[in-house]
mmCIF file of C-alpha atoms in Angstrom:
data_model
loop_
_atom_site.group_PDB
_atom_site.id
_atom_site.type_symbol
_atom_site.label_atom_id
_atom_site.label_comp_id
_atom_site.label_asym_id
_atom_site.label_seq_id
_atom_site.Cartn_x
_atom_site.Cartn_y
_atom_site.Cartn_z
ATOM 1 C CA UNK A 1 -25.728 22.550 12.923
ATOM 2 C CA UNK A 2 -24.034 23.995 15.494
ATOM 3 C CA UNK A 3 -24.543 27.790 16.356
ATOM 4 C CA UNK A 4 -21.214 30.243 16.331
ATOM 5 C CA UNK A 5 -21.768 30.712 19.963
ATOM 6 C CA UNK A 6 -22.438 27.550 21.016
ATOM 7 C CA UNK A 7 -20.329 27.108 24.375
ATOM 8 C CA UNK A 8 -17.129 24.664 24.839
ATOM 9 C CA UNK A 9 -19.682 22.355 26.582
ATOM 10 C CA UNK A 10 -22.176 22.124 24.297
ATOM 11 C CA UNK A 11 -19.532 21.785 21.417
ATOM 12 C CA UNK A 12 -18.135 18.722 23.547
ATOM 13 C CA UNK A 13 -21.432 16.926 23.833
ATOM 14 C CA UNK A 14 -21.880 17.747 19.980
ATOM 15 C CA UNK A 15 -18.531 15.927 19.327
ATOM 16 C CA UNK A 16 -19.510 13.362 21.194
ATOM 17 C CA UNK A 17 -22.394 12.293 19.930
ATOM 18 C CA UNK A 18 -21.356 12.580 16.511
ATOM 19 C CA UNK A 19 -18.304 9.803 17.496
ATOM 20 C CA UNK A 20 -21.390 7.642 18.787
ATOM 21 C CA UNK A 21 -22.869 8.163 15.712
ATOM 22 C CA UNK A 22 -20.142 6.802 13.528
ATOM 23 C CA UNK A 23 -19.921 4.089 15.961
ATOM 24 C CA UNK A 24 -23.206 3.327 15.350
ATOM 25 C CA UNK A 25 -23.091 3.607 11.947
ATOM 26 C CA UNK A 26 -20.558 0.565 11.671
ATOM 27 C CA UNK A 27 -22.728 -1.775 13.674
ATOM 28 C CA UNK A 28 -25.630 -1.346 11.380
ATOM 29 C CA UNK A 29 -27.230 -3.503 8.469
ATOM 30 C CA UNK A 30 -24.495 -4.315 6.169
ATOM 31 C CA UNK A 31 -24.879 -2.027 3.335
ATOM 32 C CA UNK A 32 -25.037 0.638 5.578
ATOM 33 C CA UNK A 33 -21.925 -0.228 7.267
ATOM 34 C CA UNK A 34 -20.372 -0.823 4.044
ATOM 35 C CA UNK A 35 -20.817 2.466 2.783
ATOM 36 C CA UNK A 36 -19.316 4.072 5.862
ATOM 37 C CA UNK A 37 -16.428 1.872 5.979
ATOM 38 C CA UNK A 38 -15.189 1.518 2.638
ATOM 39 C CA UNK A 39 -14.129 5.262 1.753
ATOM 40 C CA UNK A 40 -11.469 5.532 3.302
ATOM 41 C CA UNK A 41 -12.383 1.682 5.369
ATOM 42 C CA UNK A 42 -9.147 2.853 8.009
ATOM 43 C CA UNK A 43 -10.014 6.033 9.343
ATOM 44 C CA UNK A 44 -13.076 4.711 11.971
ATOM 45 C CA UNK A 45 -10.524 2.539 13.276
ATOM 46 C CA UNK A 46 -7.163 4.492 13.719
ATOM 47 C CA UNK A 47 -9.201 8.308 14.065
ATOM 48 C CA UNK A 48 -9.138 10.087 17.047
ATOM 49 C CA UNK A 49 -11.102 8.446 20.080
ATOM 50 C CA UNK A 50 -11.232 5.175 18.325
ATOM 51 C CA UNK A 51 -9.924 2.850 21.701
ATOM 52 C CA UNK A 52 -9.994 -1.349 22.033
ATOM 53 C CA UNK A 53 -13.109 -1.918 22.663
ATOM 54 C CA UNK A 54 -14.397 0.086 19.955
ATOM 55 C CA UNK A 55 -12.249 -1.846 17.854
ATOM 56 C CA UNK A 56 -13.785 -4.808 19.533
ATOM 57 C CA UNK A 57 -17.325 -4.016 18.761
ATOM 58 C CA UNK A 58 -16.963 -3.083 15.407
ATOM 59 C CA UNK A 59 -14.708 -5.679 14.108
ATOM 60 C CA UNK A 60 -17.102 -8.039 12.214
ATOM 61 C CA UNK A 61 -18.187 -4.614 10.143
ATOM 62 C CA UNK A 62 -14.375 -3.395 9.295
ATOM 63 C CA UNK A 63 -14.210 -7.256 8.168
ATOM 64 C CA UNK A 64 -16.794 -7.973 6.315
ATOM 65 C CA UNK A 65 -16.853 -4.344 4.263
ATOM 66 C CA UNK A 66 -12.455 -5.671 3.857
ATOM 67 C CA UNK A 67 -14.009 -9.221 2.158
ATOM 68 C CA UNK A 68 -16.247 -7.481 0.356
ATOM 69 C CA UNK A 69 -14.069 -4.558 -1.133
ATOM 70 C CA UNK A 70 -10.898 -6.912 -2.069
ATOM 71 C CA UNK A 71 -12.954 -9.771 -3.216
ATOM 72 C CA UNK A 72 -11.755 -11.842 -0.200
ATOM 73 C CA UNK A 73 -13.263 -15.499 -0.016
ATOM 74 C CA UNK A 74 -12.352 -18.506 2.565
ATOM 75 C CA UNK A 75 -12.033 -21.590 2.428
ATOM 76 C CA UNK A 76 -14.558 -22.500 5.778
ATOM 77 C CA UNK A 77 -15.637 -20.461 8.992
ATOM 78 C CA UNK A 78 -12.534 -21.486 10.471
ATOM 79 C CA UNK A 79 -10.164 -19.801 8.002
ATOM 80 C CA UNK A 80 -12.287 -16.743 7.924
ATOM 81 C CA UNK A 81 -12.136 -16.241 11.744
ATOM 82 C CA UNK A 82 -8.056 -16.902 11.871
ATOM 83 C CA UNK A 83 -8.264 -14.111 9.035
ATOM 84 C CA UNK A 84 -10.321 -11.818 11.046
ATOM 85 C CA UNK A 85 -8.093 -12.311 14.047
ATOM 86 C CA UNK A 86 -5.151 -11.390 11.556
ATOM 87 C CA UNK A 87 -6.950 -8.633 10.403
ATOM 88 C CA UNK A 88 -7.787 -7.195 13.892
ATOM 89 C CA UNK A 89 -4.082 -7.234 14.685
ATOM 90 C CA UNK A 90 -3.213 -5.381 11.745
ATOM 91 C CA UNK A 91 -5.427 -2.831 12.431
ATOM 92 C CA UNK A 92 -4.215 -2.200 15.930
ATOM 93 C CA UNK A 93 -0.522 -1.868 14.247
ATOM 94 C CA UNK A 94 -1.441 0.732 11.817
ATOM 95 C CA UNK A 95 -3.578 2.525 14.501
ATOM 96 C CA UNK A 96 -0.382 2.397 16.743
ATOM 97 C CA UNK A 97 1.707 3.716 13.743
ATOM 98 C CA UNK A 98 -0.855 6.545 13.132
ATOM 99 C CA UNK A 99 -0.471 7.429 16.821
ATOM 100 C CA UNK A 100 3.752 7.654 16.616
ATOM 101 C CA UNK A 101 3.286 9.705 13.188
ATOM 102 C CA UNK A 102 0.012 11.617 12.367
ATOM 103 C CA UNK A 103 1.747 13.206 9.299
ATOM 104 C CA UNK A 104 1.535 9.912 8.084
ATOM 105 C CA UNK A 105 -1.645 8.093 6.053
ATOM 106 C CA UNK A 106 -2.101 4.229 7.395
ATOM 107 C CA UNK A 107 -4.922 2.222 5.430
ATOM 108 C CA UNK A 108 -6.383 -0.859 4.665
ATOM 109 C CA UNK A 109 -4.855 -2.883 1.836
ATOM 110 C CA UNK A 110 -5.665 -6.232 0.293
ATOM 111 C CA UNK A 111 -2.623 -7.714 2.399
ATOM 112 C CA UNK A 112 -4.194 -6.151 5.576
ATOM 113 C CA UNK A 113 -5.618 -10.348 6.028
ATOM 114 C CA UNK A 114 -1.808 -11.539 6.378
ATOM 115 C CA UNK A 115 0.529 -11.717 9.416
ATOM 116 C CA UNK A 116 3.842 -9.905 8.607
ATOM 117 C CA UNK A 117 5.411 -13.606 8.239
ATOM 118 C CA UNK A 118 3.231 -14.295 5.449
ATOM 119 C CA UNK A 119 3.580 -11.373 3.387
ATOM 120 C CA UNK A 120 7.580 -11.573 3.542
ATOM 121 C CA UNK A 121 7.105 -15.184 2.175
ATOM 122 C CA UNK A 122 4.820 -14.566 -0.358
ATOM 123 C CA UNK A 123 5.743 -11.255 -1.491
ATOM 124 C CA UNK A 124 9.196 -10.939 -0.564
ATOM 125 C CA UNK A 125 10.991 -13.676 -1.842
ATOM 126 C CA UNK A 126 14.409 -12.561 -2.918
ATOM 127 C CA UNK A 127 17.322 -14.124 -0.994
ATOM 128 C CA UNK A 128 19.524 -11.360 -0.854
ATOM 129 C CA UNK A 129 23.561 -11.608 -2.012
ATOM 130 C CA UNK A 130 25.700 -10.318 -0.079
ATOM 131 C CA UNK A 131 27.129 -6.947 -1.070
ATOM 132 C CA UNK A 132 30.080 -7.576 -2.501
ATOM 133 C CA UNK A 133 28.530 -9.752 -4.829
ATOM 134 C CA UNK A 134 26.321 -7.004 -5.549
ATOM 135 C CA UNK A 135 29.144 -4.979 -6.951
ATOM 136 C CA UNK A 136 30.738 -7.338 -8.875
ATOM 137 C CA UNK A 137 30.937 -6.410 -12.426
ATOM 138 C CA UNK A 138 28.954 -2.896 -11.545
ATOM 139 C CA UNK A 139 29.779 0.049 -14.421
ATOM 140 C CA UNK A 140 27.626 2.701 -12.664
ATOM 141 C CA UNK A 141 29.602 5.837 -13.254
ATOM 142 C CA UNK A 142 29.258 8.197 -10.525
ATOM 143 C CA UNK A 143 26.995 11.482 -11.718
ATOM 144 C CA UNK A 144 27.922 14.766 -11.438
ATOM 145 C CA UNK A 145 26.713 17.054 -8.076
ATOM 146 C CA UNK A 146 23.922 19.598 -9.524
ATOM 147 C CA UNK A 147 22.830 22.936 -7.890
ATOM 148 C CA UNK A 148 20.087 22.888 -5.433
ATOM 149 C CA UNK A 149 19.553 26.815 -5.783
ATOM 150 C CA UNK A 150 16.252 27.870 -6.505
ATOM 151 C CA UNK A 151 14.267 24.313 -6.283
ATOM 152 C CA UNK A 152 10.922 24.054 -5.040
ATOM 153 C CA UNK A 153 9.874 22.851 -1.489
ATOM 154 C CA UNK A 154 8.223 19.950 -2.708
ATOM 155 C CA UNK A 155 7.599 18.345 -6.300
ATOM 156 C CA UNK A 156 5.768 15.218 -7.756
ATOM 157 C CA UNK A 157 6.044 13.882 -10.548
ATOM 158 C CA UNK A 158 2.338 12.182 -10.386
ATOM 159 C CA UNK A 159 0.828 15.761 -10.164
ATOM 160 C CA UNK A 160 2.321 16.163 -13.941
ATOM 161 C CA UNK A 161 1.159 13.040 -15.778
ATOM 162 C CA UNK A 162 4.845 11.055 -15.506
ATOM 163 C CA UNK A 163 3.697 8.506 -13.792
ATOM 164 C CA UNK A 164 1.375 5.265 -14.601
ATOM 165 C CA UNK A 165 -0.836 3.421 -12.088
ATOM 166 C CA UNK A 166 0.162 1.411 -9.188
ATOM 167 C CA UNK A 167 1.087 -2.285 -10.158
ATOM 168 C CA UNK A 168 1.289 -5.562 -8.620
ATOM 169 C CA UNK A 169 3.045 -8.268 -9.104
ATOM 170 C CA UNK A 170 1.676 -10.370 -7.172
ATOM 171 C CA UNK A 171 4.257 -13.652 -5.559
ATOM 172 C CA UNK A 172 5.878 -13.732 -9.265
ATOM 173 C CA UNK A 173 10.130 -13.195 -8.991
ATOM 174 C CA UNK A 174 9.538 -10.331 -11.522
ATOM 175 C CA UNK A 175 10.718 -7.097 -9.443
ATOM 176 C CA UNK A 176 13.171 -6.571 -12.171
ATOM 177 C CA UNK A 177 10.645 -6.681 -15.264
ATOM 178 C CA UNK A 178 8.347 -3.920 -13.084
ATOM 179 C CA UNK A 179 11.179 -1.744 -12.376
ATOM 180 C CA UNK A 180 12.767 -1.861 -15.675
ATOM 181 C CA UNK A 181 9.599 -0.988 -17.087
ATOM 182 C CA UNK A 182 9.192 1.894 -14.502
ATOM 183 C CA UNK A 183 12.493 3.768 -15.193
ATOM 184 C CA UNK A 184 11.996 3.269 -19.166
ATOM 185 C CA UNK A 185 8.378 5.138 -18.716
ATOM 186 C CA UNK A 186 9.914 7.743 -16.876
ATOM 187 C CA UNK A 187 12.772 8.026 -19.498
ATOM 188 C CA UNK A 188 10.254 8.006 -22.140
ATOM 189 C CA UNK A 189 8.096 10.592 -20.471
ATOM 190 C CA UNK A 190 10.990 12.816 -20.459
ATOM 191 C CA UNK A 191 11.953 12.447 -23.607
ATOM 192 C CA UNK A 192 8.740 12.709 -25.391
ATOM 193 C CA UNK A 193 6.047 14.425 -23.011
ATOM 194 C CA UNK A 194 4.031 11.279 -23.194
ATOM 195 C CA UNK A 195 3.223 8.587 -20.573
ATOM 196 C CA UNK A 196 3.611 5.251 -21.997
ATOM 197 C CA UNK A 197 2.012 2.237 -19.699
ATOM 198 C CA UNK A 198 4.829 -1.125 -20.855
ATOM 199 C CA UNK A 199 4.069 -4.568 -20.397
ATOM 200 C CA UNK A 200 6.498 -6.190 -17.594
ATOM 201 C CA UNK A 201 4.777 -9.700 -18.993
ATOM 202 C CA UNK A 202 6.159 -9.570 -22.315
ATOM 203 C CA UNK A 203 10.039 -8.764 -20.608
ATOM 204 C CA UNK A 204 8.947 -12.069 -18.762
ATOM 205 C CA UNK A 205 7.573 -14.271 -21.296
ATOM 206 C CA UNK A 206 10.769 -13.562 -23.256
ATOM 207 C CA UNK A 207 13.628 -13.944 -21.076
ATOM 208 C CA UNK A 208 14.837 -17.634 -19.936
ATOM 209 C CA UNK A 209 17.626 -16.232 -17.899
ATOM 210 C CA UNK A 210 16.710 -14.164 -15.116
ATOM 211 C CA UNK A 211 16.639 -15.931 -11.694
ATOM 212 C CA UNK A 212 15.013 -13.564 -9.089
ATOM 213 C CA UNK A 213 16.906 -14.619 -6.238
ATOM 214 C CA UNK A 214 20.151 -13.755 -8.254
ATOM 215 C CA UNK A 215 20.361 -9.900 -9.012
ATOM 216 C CA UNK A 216 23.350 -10.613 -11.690
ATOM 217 C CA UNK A 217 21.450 -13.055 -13.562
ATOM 218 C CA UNK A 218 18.331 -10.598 -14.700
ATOM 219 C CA UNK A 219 21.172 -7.612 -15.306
ATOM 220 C CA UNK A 220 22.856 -10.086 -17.706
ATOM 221 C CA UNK A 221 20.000 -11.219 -19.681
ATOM 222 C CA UNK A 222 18.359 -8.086 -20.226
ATOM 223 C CA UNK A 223 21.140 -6.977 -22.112
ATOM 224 C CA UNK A 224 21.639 -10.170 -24.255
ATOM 225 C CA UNK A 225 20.623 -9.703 -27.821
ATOM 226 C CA UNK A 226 18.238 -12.960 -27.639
ATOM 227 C CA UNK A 227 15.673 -10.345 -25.539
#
């Protein structure tokens, strides 16, 4: 522990060896390096001091404790070293990111294996209409301009029970089932205090209609009375 008058010197070399710790803490048996990578598994990589060729040395450990965490499996050695190159890459990006914006929390997710190419084609599939088909047949009505006197700084809805767990859904066309089902919990939560968790399956097992690359198509069929 270090002493209240320890000098600016002495508190350097302290900080020092304690980033040569963690360092050395990632290159160690695998369980050890697990359990100093995996909560949270960013934050040796994108932290203060961490440069390339830390990066570098530790990559196998940030891997392996990724695979293991996310379930991750490969189909040979070959695969699994493309993926580690991938992975390395995205961990220089969200280290860069952290660097433009330290306000802001980067991590690793269980996309952080896919180039940004890949992710857009697996998990962002809609093929977009153009705007003015957007608006056709629209009835929004435009909503009335409410005071802003008196309102708090910030204010989150999570920190009061209205809002349900993260979801996924995975390379399905079903955005509009998941955020149907988001704005009728929150309506429901407001309504009745409670916070109920809906099924965006059952919207999809039951509708026949809705074509995800077609906006109009899912608006019309969730209001069709064979739903």
């Amino acid at each position: 522990m270090a002493r209240r008058g320890l000098r600016p010197l002495a508190g350097a070399a302290l900080l020092l060896l304690a980033l040569f710790s963690a360092a050395a803490l990632c290159s160690a048996e695998p369980e050890e390096a697990a359990s100093a990578a995996e909560d949270p598994l960013i934050e040796q990589v994108v932290g203060a001091g961490a440069d390339g060729d830390e990066l570098e040395l530790n990559a196998e450990a940030h891997f392996a404790s990724f695979v293991r965490r996310f379930g991750k499996s490969y189909r040979d050695e070959d695969e699994r070293a493309h993926r580690m190159s991938v992975f390395k890459a995205n961990l220089r990006r969200a280290r860069r990111h952290q660097r433009l914006d330290p306000t802001a929390v980067h991590g690793v997710t269980k996309f952080s294996d896919l180039t940004p190419a890949e992710f857009r084609r697996q998990f962002l599939g809609l093929r977009r209409s153009s705007a003015r088909d957007l608006l056709k047949g629209s009835s929004a009505h435009k909503a009335p301009i409410l005071p802003t006197d008196g309102l708090p700084t910030d204010f989150d809805w999570r920190e009061h029970g209205a809002v349900g767990p993260v979801k996924n859904q995975g390379s399905c066309g079903s955005c509009w089932s998941f955020s149907t089902s988001g704005a009728l919990e929150g309506a429901h939560y407001l309504a009745t205090g409670k916070l109920e968790v809906l099924s965006e399956q059952q919207m999809v097992d039951c509708d026949h209609e809705c074509d995800a690359s077609d906006p109009r198509s899912c608006a019309a069929s969730l209001t069709s009375p064979k739903l």
